[in-house]
Short mmCIF file of C-alpha atoms and ligand atoms in Angstrom, two decimals:
data_model
loop_
_atom_site.label_atom_id
_atom_site.label_comp_id
_atom_site.label_asym_id
_atom_site.label_seq_id
_atom_site.Cartn_x
_atom_site.Cartn_y
_atom_site.Cartn_z
CA UNK A 788 56.04 -15.60 23.55
CA UNK A 789 52.61 -14.08 23.18
CA UNK A 790 51.18 -11.29 21.09
CA UNK A 791 49.41 -8.84 23.33
CA UNK A 792 47.37 -5.76 22.44
CA UNK A 793 47.24 -3.22 25.26
CA UNK A 794 44.85 -0.28 25.13
CA UNK A 795 45.32 2.66 27.50
CA UNK A 796 42.48 5.16 28.06
CA UNK A 797 42.58 8.92 28.53
CA UNK A 798 43.37 9.05 32.25
CA UNK A 799 46.16 6.51 31.74
CA UNK A 800 47.93 8.91 29.35
CA UNK A 801 46.77 12.17 30.93
CA UNK A 802 50.26 13.58 31.48
CA UNK A 803 53.86 13.05 30.46
CA UNK A 804 54.41 11.29 33.80
CA UNK A 805 51.55 8.88 33.13
CA UNK A 806 52.85 8.23 29.60
CA UNK A 807 56.26 7.36 31.01
CA UNK A 808 54.58 4.89 33.38
CA UNK A 809 52.74 3.31 30.46
CA UNK A 810 56.10 2.98 28.67
CA UNK A 811 57.50 1.17 31.70
CA UNK A 812 54.61 -1.28 31.78
CA UNK A 813 54.98 -1.94 28.05
CA UNK A 814 58.73 -2.45 28.52
CA UNK A 815 58.05 -5.06 31.21
CA UNK A 816 55.93 -7.10 28.79
CA UNK A 817 58.53 -6.69 26.09
CA UNK A 818 61.28 -7.92 28.45
CA UNK A 819 59.22 -11.06 29.07
CA UNK A 820 59.59 -11.75 25.36
CA UNK A 821 56.11 -10.76 24.24
CA UNK A 822 55.20 -8.85 21.12
CA UNK A 823 53.22 -5.77 22.07
CA UNK A 824 50.86 -3.53 20.14
CA UNK A 825 49.71 -0.49 22.10
CA UNK A 826 46.53 1.43 21.31
CA UNK A 827 46.12 4.84 22.91
CA UNK A 828 43.35 7.34 23.59
CA UNK A 829 43.87 11.07 23.67
CA UNK A 830 44.85 12.65 26.99
CA UNK A 831 41.75 12.81 29.19
CA UNK A 832 39.64 15.88 28.48
CA UNK A 833 41.32 16.48 25.13
CA UNK A 834 38.55 15.09 22.92
CA UNK A 835 35.99 17.20 24.80
CA UNK A 836 38.20 20.27 24.48
CA UNK A 837 38.44 19.79 20.72
CA UNK A 838 34.70 19.23 20.34
CA UNK A 839 34.03 22.42 22.31
CA UNK A 840 36.38 24.37 20.03
CA UNK A 841 34.40 23.15 17.04
CA UNK A 842 31.14 24.15 18.70
CA UNK A 843 32.41 27.68 19.14
CA UNK A 844 32.38 27.89 15.36
CA UNK A 845 29.44 25.69 14.41
CA UNK A 846 26.71 24.67 16.88
CA UNK A 847 26.37 21.43 14.92
CA UNK A 848 29.95 20.92 13.71
CA UNK A 849 30.45 19.54 10.22
CA UNK A 850 31.00 15.79 10.86
CA UNK A 851 33.83 15.33 8.37
CA UNK A 852 35.81 18.25 9.72
CA UNK A 853 35.02 17.27 13.30
CA UNK A 854 36.69 13.92 12.68
CA UNK A 855 39.76 15.62 11.22
CA UNK A 856 39.87 17.73 14.37
CA UNK A 857 39.23 15.18 17.13
CA UNK A 858 41.52 12.53 15.65
CA UNK A 859 44.47 14.80 16.46
CA UNK A 860 44.17 14.06 20.19
CA UNK A 861 45.36 10.49 19.72
CA UNK A 862 48.17 11.54 17.40
CA UNK A 863 49.74 13.48 20.28
CA UNK A 864 49.77 10.57 22.74
CA UNK A 865 51.09 7.93 20.32
CA UNK A 866 54.08 10.08 19.38
CA UNK A 867 54.86 10.82 23.03
CA UNK A 868 54.63 7.16 24.02
CA UNK A 869 56.85 6.09 21.13
CA UNK A 870 59.42 8.64 22.34
CA UNK A 871 59.14 7.38 25.93
CA UNK A 872 59.66 3.79 24.74
CA UNK A 873 62.69 4.76 22.69
CA UNK A 874 64.02 6.56 25.72
CA UNK A 875 63.87 3.25 27.58
CA UNK A 876 65.94 1.68 24.81
CA UNK A 877 63.10 -0.11 23.05
CA UNK A 878 62.35 -0.04 19.35
CA UNK A 879 59.00 1.62 18.78
CA UNK A 880 56.96 3.22 16.02
CA UNK A 881 53.74 5.17 16.20
CA UNK A 882 51.06 5.10 13.52
CA UNK A 883 47.76 6.88 12.99
CA UNK A 884 44.68 4.83 12.13
CA UNK A 885 44.99 5.81 8.51
CA UNK A 886 48.65 4.75 8.35
CA UNK A 887 47.84 1.29 9.72
CA UNK A 888 45.04 1.10 7.20
CA UNK A 889 42.14 0.77 9.59
CA UNK A 890 39.50 1.04 6.88
CA UNK A 891 36.05 2.18 7.99
CA UNK A 892 32.79 3.18 6.37
CA UNK A 893 32.14 6.89 5.87
CA UNK A 894 29.76 7.47 8.79
CA UNK A 895 31.75 10.36 10.27
CA UNK A 896 31.78 10.51 14.09
CA UNK A 897 30.41 6.96 14.35
CA UNK A 898 32.24 5.00 11.68
CA UNK A 899 32.48 1.21 11.67
CA UNK A 900 35.66 -0.71 10.96
CA UNK A 901 35.42 -2.67 7.72
CA UNK A 902 38.93 -4.01 7.35
CA UNK A 903 42.43 -3.80 8.79
CA UNK A 904 45.51 -4.34 6.69
CA UNK A 905 47.82 -5.86 9.27
CA UNK A 906 50.90 -6.34 7.09
CA UNK A 907 52.68 -3.26 8.36
CA UNK A 908 51.95 -4.23 11.95
CA UNK A 909 53.34 -7.74 11.44
CA UNK A 910 56.44 -6.39 9.71
CA UNK A 911 57.12 -4.04 12.61
CA UNK A 912 56.46 -6.70 15.23
CA UNK A 913 58.73 -9.16 13.44
CA UNK A 914 61.43 -6.50 13.46
CA UNK A 915 61.13 -6.34 17.26
CA UNK A 916 59.26 -3.05 17.41
CA UNK A 917 56.52 -2.05 19.80
CA UNK A 918 53.80 -0.71 17.55
CA UNK A 919 51.83 2.22 18.96
CA UNK A 920 48.53 2.87 17.19
CA UNK A 921 46.16 5.81 17.55
CA UNK A 922 42.81 4.58 18.85
CA UNK A 923 39.37 5.87 17.88
CA UNK A 924 40.20 6.60 14.24
CA UNK A 925 40.37 5.15 10.77
CA UNK A 926 40.14 6.13 7.16
CA UNK A 927 37.36 5.54 4.66
CA UNK A 928 37.78 4.23 1.14
CA UNK A 929 38.06 7.80 -0.23
CA UNK A 930 40.88 8.62 2.18
CA UNK A 931 38.80 10.70 4.61
CA UNK A 932 39.71 10.52 8.29
CA UNK A 933 36.91 8.98 10.35
CA UNK A 934 36.33 8.36 14.06
CA UNK A 935 34.57 5.47 15.75
CA UNK A 936 32.33 7.21 18.30
CA UNK A 937 33.13 8.19 21.88
CA UNK A 938 35.12 5.57 23.70
CA UNK A 939 36.15 4.16 20.32
CA UNK A 940 39.75 3.36 21.27
CA UNK A 941 38.45 0.23 23.01
CA UNK A 942 37.14 -0.89 19.65
CA UNK A 943 40.43 -0.14 17.91
CA UNK A 944 42.18 -2.29 20.52
CA UNK A 945 39.90 -5.27 20.17
CA UNK A 946 39.71 -4.98 16.37
CA UNK A 947 43.52 -4.99 16.13
CA UNK A 948 43.66 -7.96 18.50
CA UNK A 949 41.20 -9.78 16.24
CA UNK A 950 43.05 -8.85 13.04
CA UNK A 951 46.40 -9.94 14.48
CA UNK A 952 45.00 -13.06 16.19
CA UNK A 953 46.51 -11.72 19.41
CA UNK A 954 46.64 -13.93 22.47
CA UNK A 955 45.01 -11.29 24.63
CA UNK A 956 43.58 -7.79 24.48
CA UNK A 957 44.15 -5.86 27.69
CA UNK A 958 42.11 -2.71 28.30
CA UNK A 959 43.93 -0.58 30.87
CA UNK A 960 41.79 2.07 32.53
CA UNK A 961 41.35 4.01 35.77
CA UNK A 962 39.42 1.23 37.56
CA UNK A 963 40.78 -2.26 38.12
CA UNK A 964 38.08 -4.11 36.23
CA UNK A 965 34.37 -4.33 35.56
CA UNK A 966 32.34 -3.70 38.70
CA UNK A 967 28.77 -4.59 39.67
CA UNK A 968 28.02 -0.97 38.83
CA UNK A 969 29.95 2.26 38.32
CA UNK A 970 32.16 2.44 41.45
CA UNK A 971 32.01 6.23 41.27
CA UNK A 972 28.30 6.11 42.08
CA UNK A 973 28.22 3.14 44.45
CA UNK A 974 31.40 3.04 46.57
CA UNK A 975 30.74 -0.54 47.72
CA UNK A 976 30.38 -1.84 44.16
CA UNK A 977 32.31 -5.09 43.79
CA UNK A 978 34.85 -5.98 41.12
CA UNK A 979 33.88 -9.05 39.10
CA UNK A 980 36.68 -11.55 38.37
CA UNK A 981 34.78 -12.67 35.30
CA UNK A 982 31.71 -11.54 33.44
CA UNK A 983 30.07 -13.40 30.59
CA UNK A 984 30.32 -11.93 27.15
CA UNK A 985 26.52 -11.67 26.95
CA UNK A 986 26.33 -9.74 30.22
CA UNK A 987 29.16 -7.43 29.20
CA UNK A 988 27.42 -6.77 25.92
CA UNK A 989 24.27 -5.74 27.78
CA UNK A 990 26.16 -3.69 30.39
CA UNK A 991 28.05 -1.81 27.67
CA UNK A 992 25.00 -1.22 25.51
CA UNK A 993 23.04 -0.03 28.54
CA UNK A 994 25.55 2.64 29.47
CA UNK A 995 28.53 1.15 31.38
CA UNK A 996 31.15 3.05 29.50
CA UNK A 997 34.03 0.99 30.86
CA UNK A 998 33.98 -0.72 27.43
CA UNK A 999 32.56 0.67 24.23
CA UNK A 1000 29.77 -1.61 23.01
CA UNK A 1001 31.38 -2.22 19.63
CA UNK A 1002 34.56 -3.48 21.26
CA UNK A 1003 32.52 -6.13 23.06
CA UNK A 1004 30.76 -7.04 19.80
CA UNK A 1005 34.14 -7.48 18.13
CA UNK A 1006 35.42 -9.61 20.98
CA UNK A 1007 32.36 -11.84 20.65
CA UNK A 1008 32.54 -12.16 16.89
CA UNK A 1009 36.25 -12.99 16.77
CA UNK A 1010 36.51 -14.65 20.19
CA UNK A 1011 39.16 -12.21 21.41
CA UNK A 1012 40.36 -12.87 24.94
CA UNK A 1013 39.48 -9.55 26.55
CA UNK A 1014 40.51 -8.31 29.98
CA UNK A 1015 39.86 -5.00 31.76
CA UNK A 1016 42.63 -3.90 34.14
CA UNK A 1017 43.94 -0.90 36.03
CA UNK A 1018 46.85 1.08 34.67
CA UNK A 1019 47.31 2.58 38.14
CA UNK A 1020 47.67 -0.64 40.13
CA UNK A 1021 49.90 -3.63 39.70
CA UNK A 1022 48.62 -7.11 38.90
CA UNK A 1023 45.05 -6.87 40.15
CA UNK A 1024 44.03 -9.56 37.69
CA UNK A 1025 41.22 -7.36 36.46
CA UNK A 1026 38.07 -8.76 34.91
CA UNK A 1027 38.10 -11.39 32.20
CA UNK A 1028 35.23 -11.46 29.72
CA UNK A 1029 34.31 -15.14 29.38
CA UNK A 1030 32.48 -16.88 26.58
CA UNK A 1031 31.09 -19.67 28.70
CA UNK A 1032 28.94 -19.46 31.74
CA UNK A 1033 30.58 -21.91 34.13
CA UNK A 1034 28.79 -20.53 37.12
CA UNK A 1035 26.86 -22.63 39.54
CA UNK A 1036 23.33 -22.23 40.89
CA UNK A 1037 24.64 -20.34 43.91
CA UNK A 1038 25.94 -17.53 41.77
CA UNK A 1039 24.04 -14.24 41.76
CA UNK A 1040 21.04 -13.79 39.53
CA UNK A 1041 21.97 -10.20 38.84
CA UNK A 1042 25.55 -9.44 37.86
CA UNK A 1043 25.38 -5.71 37.50
CA UNK A 1044 23.50 -2.45 37.16
CA UNK A 1045 24.10 -0.18 34.18
CA UNK A 1046 22.72 3.28 33.61
CA UNK A 1047 22.71 5.93 30.96
CA UNK A 1048 22.11 9.62 31.41
CA UNK A 1049 22.44 10.40 27.71
CA UNK A 1050 18.81 9.64 26.95
CA UNK A 1051 15.83 11.77 26.04
CA UNK A 1052 12.20 10.81 25.60
CA UNK A 1053 9.84 11.91 22.85
CA UNK A 1054 6.09 11.32 22.70
CA UNK A 1055 3.93 11.76 19.64
CA UNK A 1056 0.44 12.28 21.05
CA UNK A 1057 -2.89 11.42 19.46
CA UNK A 1058 -1.92 9.83 16.15
CA UNK A 1059 -4.75 7.93 14.39
CA UNK A 1060 -4.38 4.22 15.24
CA UNK A 1061 -3.91 2.82 11.74
CA UNK A 1062 -1.49 0.23 10.33
CA UNK A 1063 1.87 1.72 9.48
CA UNK A 1064 1.92 4.42 12.18
CA UNK A 1065 5.15 3.16 13.76
CA UNK A 1066 6.81 3.15 10.37
CA UNK A 1067 5.55 6.64 9.51
CA UNK A 1068 7.12 7.96 12.71
CA UNK A 1069 10.29 5.89 12.97
CA UNK A 1070 11.07 5.56 9.25
CA UNK A 1071 12.07 9.23 8.85
CA UNK A 1072 13.87 9.12 12.20
CA UNK A 1073 15.98 6.20 10.99
CA UNK A 1074 16.54 7.91 7.63
CA UNK A 1075 17.97 10.87 9.55
CA UNK A 1076 20.46 8.42 11.15
CA UNK A 1077 18.98 8.96 14.63
CA UNK A 1078 19.17 5.83 16.79
CA UNK A 1079 16.00 4.91 18.65
CA UNK A 1080 16.19 2.87 21.82
CA UNK A 1081 13.06 2.05 23.83
CA UNK A 1082 9.64 2.22 22.18
CA UNK A 1083 6.17 2.17 23.72
CA UNK A 1084 2.83 2.50 22.01
CA UNK A 1085 -0.47 2.96 23.86
CA UNK A 1086 -3.84 2.95 22.16
CA UNK A 1087 -6.61 4.86 23.91
CA UNK A 1088 -10.38 4.26 23.78
CA UNK A 1089 -10.70 7.05 21.18
CA UNK A 1090 -8.68 4.99 18.64
CA UNK A 1091 -5.72 7.29 18.73
CA UNK A 1092 -2.24 6.22 19.74
CA UNK A 1093 0.42 7.80 21.91
CA UNK A 1094 3.81 6.75 20.62
CA UNK A 1095 6.82 7.20 22.93
CA UNK A 1096 10.45 6.45 22.23
CA UNK A 1097 13.89 7.37 23.52
CA UNK A 1098 16.85 8.76 21.59
CA UNK A 1099 20.36 9.82 22.48
CA UNK A 1100 20.22 13.19 24.22
CA UNK A 1101 22.51 14.84 21.72
CA UNK A 1102 20.15 13.85 18.90
CA UNK A 1103 17.06 15.05 20.76
CA UNK A 1104 16.86 18.51 19.20
CA UNK A 1105 17.21 17.12 15.70
CA UNK A 1106 14.57 14.44 16.36
CA UNK A 1107 12.11 16.99 17.81
CA UNK A 1108 12.57 19.30 14.81
CA UNK A 1109 12.05 16.42 12.42
CA UNK A 1110 8.85 15.29 14.14
CA UNK A 1111 7.46 18.83 14.21
CA UNK A 1112 7.79 18.90 10.43
CA UNK A 1113 6.09 15.50 10.20
CA UNK A 1114 3.26 16.42 12.56
CA UNK A 1115 0.68 17.45 9.93
CA UNK A 1116 1.33 14.34 7.84
CA UNK A 1117 1.05 12.09 10.90
CA UNK A 1118 -2.13 13.81 12.04
CA UNK A 1119 -0.60 14.01 15.52
CA UNK A 1120 -2.14 16.23 18.20
CA UNK A 1121 1.15 17.20 19.85
CA UNK A 1122 4.81 16.29 20.12
CA UNK A 1123 6.26 16.47 23.62
CA UNK A 1124 9.73 15.64 24.91
CA UNK A 1125 11.76 15.30 28.08
CA UNK A 1126 15.52 15.63 28.32
CA UNK A 1127 15.76 15.00 32.06
CA UNK A 1128 15.34 11.26 32.07
CA UNK A 1129 17.81 8.42 32.60
CA UNK A 1130 17.72 4.72 31.91
CA UNK A 1131 18.72 2.20 34.52
CA UNK A 1132 19.05 -1.53 33.85
CA UNK A 1133 19.73 -4.64 35.89
CA UNK A 1134 21.62 -7.34 34.01
CA UNK A 1135 22.20 -11.01 34.72
CA UNK A 1136 22.15 -14.32 32.89
CA UNK A 1137 20.61 -15.82 36.03
CA UNK A 1138 17.35 -14.04 35.18
CA UNK A 1139 16.67 -16.78 32.66
CA UNK A 1140 16.08 -19.29 35.39
CA UNK A 1141 14.61 -17.12 38.13
CA UNK A 1142 11.28 -15.37 38.52
CA UNK A 1143 10.38 -12.37 40.65
CA UNK A 1144 13.34 -10.20 39.69
CA UNK A 1145 11.19 -7.53 38.07
CA UNK A 1146 8.88 -7.36 41.07
CA UNK A 1147 11.85 -6.94 43.45
CA UNK A 1148 13.12 -4.16 41.23
CA UNK A 1149 9.77 -2.36 41.04
CA UNK A 1150 9.09 -2.79 44.79
CA UNK A 1151 12.50 -1.33 45.63
CA UNK A 1152 11.92 1.72 43.44
CA UNK A 1153 8.36 2.17 44.74
CA UNK A 1154 9.64 2.20 48.35
CA UNK A 1155 11.72 5.26 47.43
CA UNK A 1156 8.79 6.85 45.61
CA UNK A 1157 10.63 6.70 42.29
CA UNK A 1158 8.23 6.81 39.38
CA UNK A 1159 8.93 4.43 36.48
CA UNK A 1160 8.19 6.07 33.14
CA UNK A 1161 9.05 3.27 30.73
CA UNK A 1162 9.96 -0.41 31.10
CA UNK A 1163 11.59 -2.82 28.71
CA UNK A 1164 12.86 -6.33 29.27
CA UNK A 1165 14.87 -8.98 27.50
CA UNK A 1166 15.95 -12.44 28.57
CA UNK A 1167 18.83 -11.16 30.71
CA UNK A 1168 17.96 -7.55 31.53
CA UNK A 1169 15.23 -5.25 32.82
CA UNK A 1170 15.46 -1.55 31.97
CA UNK A 1171 13.44 1.32 33.38
CA UNK A 1172 13.34 4.98 32.45
CA UNK A 1173 13.12 7.30 35.47
CA UNK A 1174 13.66 10.99 36.20
CA UNK A 1175 17.37 11.72 36.05
CA UNK A 1176 17.37 13.34 39.49
CA UNK A 1177 16.56 9.96 41.11
CA UNK A 1178 19.15 7.97 39.17
CA UNK A 1179 21.93 7.71 41.75
CA UNK A 1180 19.49 6.91 44.55
CA UNK A 1181 17.87 4.23 42.40
CA UNK A 1182 21.22 2.62 41.54
CA UNK A 1183 22.22 2.51 45.21
CA UNK A 1184 18.97 1.05 46.54
CA UNK A 1185 18.89 -1.60 43.82
CA UNK A 1186 22.55 -2.48 44.45
CA UNK A 1187 21.58 -3.07 48.10
CA UNK A 1188 18.33 -4.87 47.32
CA UNK A 1189 20.10 -7.41 45.12
CA UNK A 1190 23.06 -7.59 47.55
CA UNK A 1191 25.53 -7.00 44.77
CA UNK A 1192 28.22 -5.92 47.22
CA UNK A 1193 28.38 -9.45 48.64
CA UNK A 1194 30.70 -12.04 47.19
CA UNK A 1195 28.49 -14.89 45.96
CA UNK A 1196 28.90 -18.23 47.76
CA UNK A 1197 30.11 -20.98 45.45
P1 ADP B 1271 39.14 5.19 29.67
O1 ADP B 1271 39.45 6.63 29.53
O2 ADP B 1271 40.24 4.40 30.28
O3 ADP B 1271 38.62 4.58 28.40
P2 ADP B 1271 36.44 5.39 30.66
O4 ADP B 1271 36.16 6.63 31.45
O5 ADP B 1271 35.96 5.34 29.26
O6 ADP B 1271 38.00 5.10 30.76
O7 ADP B 1271 35.86 4.10 31.42
C1 ADP B 1271 36.20 3.85 32.75
C2 ADP B 1271 35.11 4.37 33.67
O8 ADP B 1271 33.92 3.62 33.45
C3 ADP B 1271 35.37 4.20 35.14
O9 ADP B 1271 36.13 5.26 35.65
C4 ADP B 1271 33.98 4.14 35.74
O10 ADP B 1271 33.58 5.36 36.31
C5 ADP B 1271 33.08 3.86 34.55
N1 ADP B 1271 32.20 2.70 34.74
C6 ADP B 1271 30.87 2.68 34.48
N2 ADP B 1271 30.33 1.50 34.79
C7 ADP B 1271 31.35 0.73 35.25
C8 ADP B 1271 31.42 -0.62 35.72
N3 ADP B 1271 30.33 -1.41 35.78
N4 ADP B 1271 32.61 -1.09 36.11
C9 ADP B 1271 33.71 -0.32 36.06
N5 ADP B 1271 33.71 0.96 35.62
C10 ADP B 1271 32.54 1.49 35.22
N1 LIG B 1272 39.44 9.99 22.82
C1 LIG B 1272 38.17 9.39 22.43
C2 LIG B 1272 37.08 9.79 23.40
O1 LIG B 1272 37.33 10.53 24.32
C3 LIG B 1272 38.25 7.91 22.28
C4 LIG B 1272 38.54 7.13 23.54
O2 LIG B 1272 38.98 7.69 24.54
O3 LIG B 1272 38.32 5.93 23.52
O4 LIG B 1272 35.96 9.40 23.22
MG1 MG B 1273 36.73 4.63 27.48
#
């Protein structure tokens, strides 16, 4: 008997029919003698619908109230699944994040899980119940409802698996695993049987939304056995996130391509080149809780600096307003921004031991006349910022150039 946490995403619970199918899959695991905890997302489109309702009232919705609102989506699906399970003759109970005591900090809309009180879960499991938990949500120490950021049900799933010392956390979605890149953009993308934890961490942080980044961080920290599978197909095996790289020299250097359209670029032009400039610009940005991603600083011959960085597109307006107010203090000539950019990254642990990857990447983009606006590298990834309109073309030509569609020879 194993303890399994299964998380089902929005498309997997998009209708009553789909929910009944999830109930049947859960029942199958239960019949095999396993204990099952199920974590659910809201029906697909529901979270967006709720956010749009809020925006009809406030252009920048109050974060606390937004969390009260959007957390309702998951409450609908858990109740329906618990009913469907009972209808199949199983014992089941649904719980909201707050009822399970998923304690988070108070950073509304992007809260972090601090603690999970798993007593109630264990009691229910011991009594033979399937426990159905609302993903994406928790409660802070003052009793306020919080949510974990978009895609946060993945993190609920992995965090519960860690707290319960589950044997496996299965993430059921609308694709049958992690692919070399988003299969919606590149039809000949290839499913990976395994991907290293490090690579998955990079892919997720660089925009592959198949797993929320924090869920991968949790899996790494608590060594949760994590698998991505299809809820639409039977027994595909999916993709296992591995903690060791057992691959041989013949394995590919690049494992995948990730991209992110949610980026915007801001440049502070002509700031005097003095110590502390980066802090003067980025300190207030951080204080305003705006995440900064890539950063470039260029000093010209006239001893002024152009300082460019990227932020999440939905924080762009706030960041631009903030910098406009800082402009006189910074002594900057101008603040300019661009919301039509995208970031594309190639990821692979093999990059550690191979040279020439960057030049292949840049040559491939140059051949298509795609201008690179920013570059950043780490040991196992190379990221470029390009115009958003070239993104899909860039992903496809790079997928071909690195032959990611081909099964590596072992
Ligand atoms: P869910 O609602 O189940 O959480 P998501 O939409 O959040 O599903 O994530 C699944 C989607 O992630 C897929 O439909 C796919 O378009 C996208 N995706 C992006 N990059 C990848 C990748 N490398 N491998 C698989 N899917 C990817
Ligand atoms: N329903 C939430 C969202 O759409 C959480 C999730 O699906 O993981 O972001
Ligand atoms: Mg998701």
